[in-house]
PDB file of C-alpha atoms in Angstrom:
ATOM      1  CA  MET A   1     -90.905 -62.286 185.947  1.00 46.00           C
ATOM      2  CA  ALA A   2     -87.346 -61.782 187.177  1.00 57.00           C
ATOM      3  CA  GLY A   3     -88.375 -59.383 189.968  1.00 60.00           C
ATOM      4  CA  GLY A   4     -90.912 -61.870 191.331  1.00 69.00           C
ATOM      5  CA  THR A   5     -88.363 -64.693 191.265  1.00 81.00           C
ATOM      6  CA  ALA A   6     -85.807 -62.579 193.115  1.00 78.00           C
ATOM      7  CA  SER A   7     -88.444 -61.633 195.675  1.00 78.00           C
ATOM      8  CA  GLU A   8     -89.397 -65.238 196.231  1.00 83.00           C
ATOM      9  CA  ALA A   9     -85.755 -66.264 196.550  1.00 84.00           C
ATOM     10  CA  LEU A  10     -85.185 -63.509 199.116  1.00 82.00           C
ATOM     11  CA  ARG A  11     -88.282 -64.577 201.026  1.00 80.00           C
ATOM     12  CA  ASP A  12     -87.071 -68.169 201.111  1.00 84.00           C
ATOM     13  CA  ARG A  13     -83.642 -67.130 202.401  1.00 83.00           C
ATOM     14  CA  VAL A  14     -85.163 -64.932 205.112  1.00 79.00           C
ATOM     15  CA  SER A  15     -87.471 -67.775 206.162  1.00 80.00           C
ATOM     16  CA  ARG A  16     -84.514 -70.173 206.365  1.00 81.00           C
ATOM     17  CA  LEU A  17     -82.553 -67.648 208.456  1.00 78.00           C
ATOM     18  CA  GLU A  18     -85.498 -67.182 210.811  1.00 75.00           C
ATOM     19  CA  ASN A  19     -85.951 -70.939 211.081  1.00 74.00           C
ATOM     20  CA  PHE A  20     -82.241 -71.350 211.816  1.00 73.00           C
ATOM     21  CA  ILE A  21     -81.928 -68.451 214.264  1.00 72.00           C
ATOM     22  CA  GLY A  22     -85.460 -68.568 215.522  1.00 69.00           C
ATOM     23  CA  VAL A  23     -88.379 -66.220 215.289  1.00 65.00           C
ATOM     24  CA  PRO A  24     -87.890 -63.091 217.418  1.00 61.00           C
ATOM     25  CA  GLU A  25     -89.568 -62.986 220.805  1.00 66.00           C
ATOM     26  CA  ASP A  26     -92.823 -61.118 221.055  1.00 64.00           C
ATOM     27  CA  ASP A  27     -91.241 -57.836 222.121  1.00 66.00           C
ATOM     28  CA  GLY A  28     -92.907 -55.780 219.420  1.00 70.00           C
ATOM     29  CA  ALA A  29     -90.427 -56.849 216.786  1.00 71.00           C
ATOM     30  CA  VAL A  30     -91.888 -57.955 213.484  1.00 72.00           C
ATOM     31  CA  PRO A  31     -90.337 -61.004 211.832  1.00 74.00           C
ATOM     32  CA  LEU A  32     -88.214 -60.091 208.829  1.00 76.00           C
ATOM     33  CA  SER A  33     -90.257 -62.245 206.464  1.00 78.00           C
ATOM     34  CA  VAL A  34     -93.494 -60.507 207.528  1.00 82.00           C
ATOM     35  CA  SER A  35     -91.842 -57.105 207.199  1.00 83.00           C
ATOM     36  CA  THR A  36     -90.561 -58.025 203.732  1.00 84.00           C
ATOM     37  CA  GLU A  37     -94.062 -59.101 202.682  1.00 87.00           C
ATOM     38  CA  GLN A  38     -95.540 -55.844 203.969  1.00 90.00           C
ATOM     39  CA  HIS A  39     -92.933 -53.805 202.109  1.00 90.00           C
ATOM     40  CA  ALA A  40     -93.603 -55.730 198.898  1.00 90.00           C
ATOM     41  CA  ILE A  41     -97.338 -55.008 199.190  1.00 93.00           C
ATOM     42  CA  GLU A  42     -96.665 -51.327 199.924  1.00 94.00           C
ATOM     43  CA  LEU A  43     -94.296 -51.149 196.962  1.00 94.00           C
ATOM     44  CA  VAL A  44     -97.018 -52.456 194.647  1.00 95.00           C
ATOM     45  CA  ASP A  45     -99.445 -49.870 196.081  1.00 96.00           C
ATOM     46  CA  PHE A  46     -96.919 -47.056 195.609  1.00 96.00           C
ATOM     47  CA  ARG A  47     -96.301 -48.162 192.024  1.00 96.00           C
ATOM     48  CA  ARG A  48    -100.050 -48.078 191.300  1.00 97.00           C
ATOM     49  CA  ILE A  49    -100.375 -44.629 192.891  1.00 97.00           C
ATOM     50  CA  LEU A  50     -97.394 -43.349 190.895  1.00 97.00           C
ATOM     51  CA  ASP A  51     -98.813 -44.743 187.646  1.00 97.00           C
ATOM     52  CA  ASP A  52    -102.194 -43.098 188.340  1.00 98.00           C
ATOM     53  CA  PHE A  53    -100.473 -39.808 189.137  1.00 97.00           C
ATOM     54  CA  MET A  54     -98.392 -39.931 185.945  1.00 97.00           C
ATOM     55  CA  THR A  55    -101.499 -40.669 183.852  1.00 97.00           C
ATOM     56  CA  GLU A  56    -103.391 -37.782 185.440  1.00 97.00           C
ATOM     57  CA  MET A  57    -100.477 -35.351 185.025  1.00 97.00           C
ATOM     58  CA  SER A  58    -100.006 -36.405 181.411  1.00 97.00           C
ATOM     59  CA  ALA A  59    -103.665 -35.623 180.694  1.00 97.00           C
ATOM     60  CA  LYS A  60    -103.389 -32.241 182.423  1.00 97.00           C
ATOM     61  CA  ILE A  61    -100.214 -31.355 180.514  1.00 96.00           C
ATOM     62  CA  THR A  62    -101.914 -32.310 177.244  1.00 96.00           C
ATOM     63  CA  ASN A  63    -104.871 -30.040 178.097  1.00 96.00           C
ATOM     64  CA  ILE A  64    -102.541 -27.171 178.980  1.00 96.00           C
ATOM     65  CA  MET A  65    -100.641 -27.577 175.710  1.00 96.00           C
ATOM     66  CA  GLU A  66    -103.919 -27.543 173.748  1.00 96.00           C
ATOM     67  CA  ASP A  67    -104.940 -24.344 175.572  1.00 95.00           C
ATOM     68  CA  VAL A  68    -101.571 -22.732 174.788  1.00 94.00           C
ATOM     69  CA  VAL A  69    -101.909 -23.633 171.096  1.00 94.00           C
ATOM     70  CA  SER A  70    -105.445 -22.175 171.015  1.00 94.00           C
ATOM     71  CA  LEU A  71    -104.276 -19.007 172.740  1.00 94.00           C
ATOM     72  CA  THR A  72    -101.381 -18.691 170.297  1.00 94.00           C
ATOM     73  CA  ASP A  73    -103.793 -18.988 167.365  1.00 93.00           C
ATOM     74  CA  VAL A  74    -106.022 -16.244 168.799  1.00 94.00           C
ATOM     75  CA  VAL A  75    -103.013 -13.971 169.391  1.00 93.00           C
ATOM     76  CA  LYS A  76    -101.830 -14.558 165.801  1.00 93.00           C
ATOM     77  CA  ILE A  77    -105.263 -13.607 164.442  1.00 94.00           C
ATOM     78  CA  ASN A  78    -105.374 -10.461 166.591  1.00 92.00           C
ATOM     79  CA  LEU A  79    -101.828  -9.534 165.583  1.00 92.00           C
ATOM     80  CA  LYS A  80    -102.664  -9.953 161.886  1.00 92.00           C
ATOM     81  CA  SER A  81    -105.709  -7.735 162.325  1.00 91.00           C
ATOM     82  CA  LEU A  82    -103.603  -5.071 164.042  1.00 90.00           C
ATOM     83  CA  GLU A  83    -100.954  -5.299 161.300  1.00 90.00           C
ATOM     84  CA  ASP A  84    -103.661  -4.749 158.668  1.00 88.00           C
ATOM     85  CA  ASP A  85    -104.968  -1.715 160.570  1.00 87.00           C
ATOM     86  CA  VAL A  86    -101.464  -0.242 160.898  1.00 87.00           C
ATOM     87  CA  ALA A  87    -100.799  -0.820 157.184  1.00 85.00           C
ATOM     88  CA  LEU A  88    -104.019   1.022 156.311  1.00 84.00           C
ATOM     89  CA  VAL A  89    -103.064   3.944 158.545  1.00 83.00           C
ATOM     90  CA  LYS A  90     -99.560   4.047 157.024  1.00 79.00           C
ATOM     91  CA  GLN A  91    -101.049   4.166 153.528  1.00 78.00           C
ATOM     92  CA  THR A  92    -103.444   6.956 154.413  1.00 78.00           C
ATOM     93  CA  VAL A  93    -101.231   9.243 156.514  1.00 74.00           C
ATOM     94  CA  PRO A  94     -98.417  10.004 154.012  1.00 62.00           C
ATOM     95  CA  ALA A  95    -100.909  10.646 151.186  1.00 62.00           C
ATOM     96  CA  HIS A  96    -102.727  13.415 153.059  1.00 60.00           C
ATOM     97  CA  PRO A  97    -100.398  15.016 155.605  1.00 57.00           C
ATOM     98  CA  GLY A  98    -102.268  18.336 155.524  1.00 59.00           C
ATOM     99  CA  ALA A  99    -105.519  16.690 156.476  1.00 56.00           C
ATOM    100  CA  ILE A 100    -104.309  15.475 159.839  1.00 56.00           C
ATOM    101  CA  ARG A 101    -101.568  17.820 160.963  1.00 56.00           C
ATOM    102  CA  GLU A 102    -102.680  20.537 163.260  1.00 56.00           C
ATOM    103  CA  GLN A 103    -103.085  23.881 161.501  1.00 52.00           C
ATOM    104  CA  PRO A 104    -102.673  27.164 163.337  1.00 56.00           C
ATOM    105  CA  LYS A 105    -106.054  28.595 164.192  1.00 57.00           C
ATOM    106  CA  GLN A 106    -106.901  31.504 161.986  1.00 56.00           C
ATOM    107  CA  GLU A 107    -110.212  33.020 161.124  1.00 59.00           C
ATOM    108  CA  GLY A 108    -111.646  31.644 157.904  1.00 60.00           C
ATOM    109  CA  ARG A 109    -109.383  28.563 157.922  1.00 62.00           C
ATOM    110  CA  GLU A 110    -112.007  26.208 159.406  1.00 64.00           C
ATOM    111  CA  GLU A 111    -113.866  25.927 156.117  1.00 66.00           C
ATOM    112  CA  GLU A 112    -110.614  25.310 154.229  1.00 70.00           C
ATOM    113  CA  ASN A 113    -109.586  22.617 156.727  1.00 69.00           C
ATOM    114  CA  ARG A 114    -112.974  20.951 156.370  1.00 69.00           C
ATOM    115  CA  ASP A 115    -112.588  20.934 152.583  1.00 72.00           C
ATOM    116  CA  VAL A 116    -109.090  19.410 152.811  1.00 73.00           C
ATOM    117  CA  LEU A 117    -110.386  16.729 155.166  1.00 74.00           C
ATOM    118  CA  CYS A 118    -113.320  15.935 152.872  1.00 72.00           C
ATOM    119  CA  ILE A 119    -110.957  15.594 149.915  1.00 79.00           C
ATOM    120  CA  ALA A 120    -108.696  13.291 151.940  1.00 77.00           C
ATOM    121  CA  VAL A 121    -111.661  11.099 152.911  1.00 75.00           C
ATOM    122  CA  GLU A 122    -112.893  10.963 149.306  1.00 74.00           C
ATOM    123  CA  ASP A 123    -109.405  10.003 148.082  1.00 75.00           C
ATOM    124  CA  TRP A 124    -109.141   7.327 150.729  1.00 70.00           C
ATOM    125  CA  ALA A 125    -112.575   5.922 149.837  1.00 69.00           C
ATOM    126  CA  ALA A 126    -111.659   5.896 146.135  1.00 72.00           C
ATOM    127  CA  GLU A 127    -108.469   3.912 146.876  1.00 68.00           C
ATOM    128  CA  ARG A 128    -110.454   1.199 148.636  1.00 58.00           C
TER     129      ARG A 128
END
């Protein structure tokens, strides 16, 4: 692995520098080689956490996309049903305009209106 080789080479150089210059006094300072080791360990941990996060988010996104596709299918079915209902109404309304338009109220017209409506319903039933 090229990254591991570079890390080892860097560690060796830092160790040689510390050996040449000397290890820092115990004033709370952490030797560079120790700090580099700690950072390498933390980097591996961060990489693992990031990989886990990406896997989890990928699964969630897949679930959301499946839900969206399902919802789209349901909406398409409902839309088709509504289109069929509208088409039926459009077929029925122009054929019998007198049956649904509001007639002025006059005495004796109720029976005539009922007859027109019955004829319209019979015609509609015969067409089906």
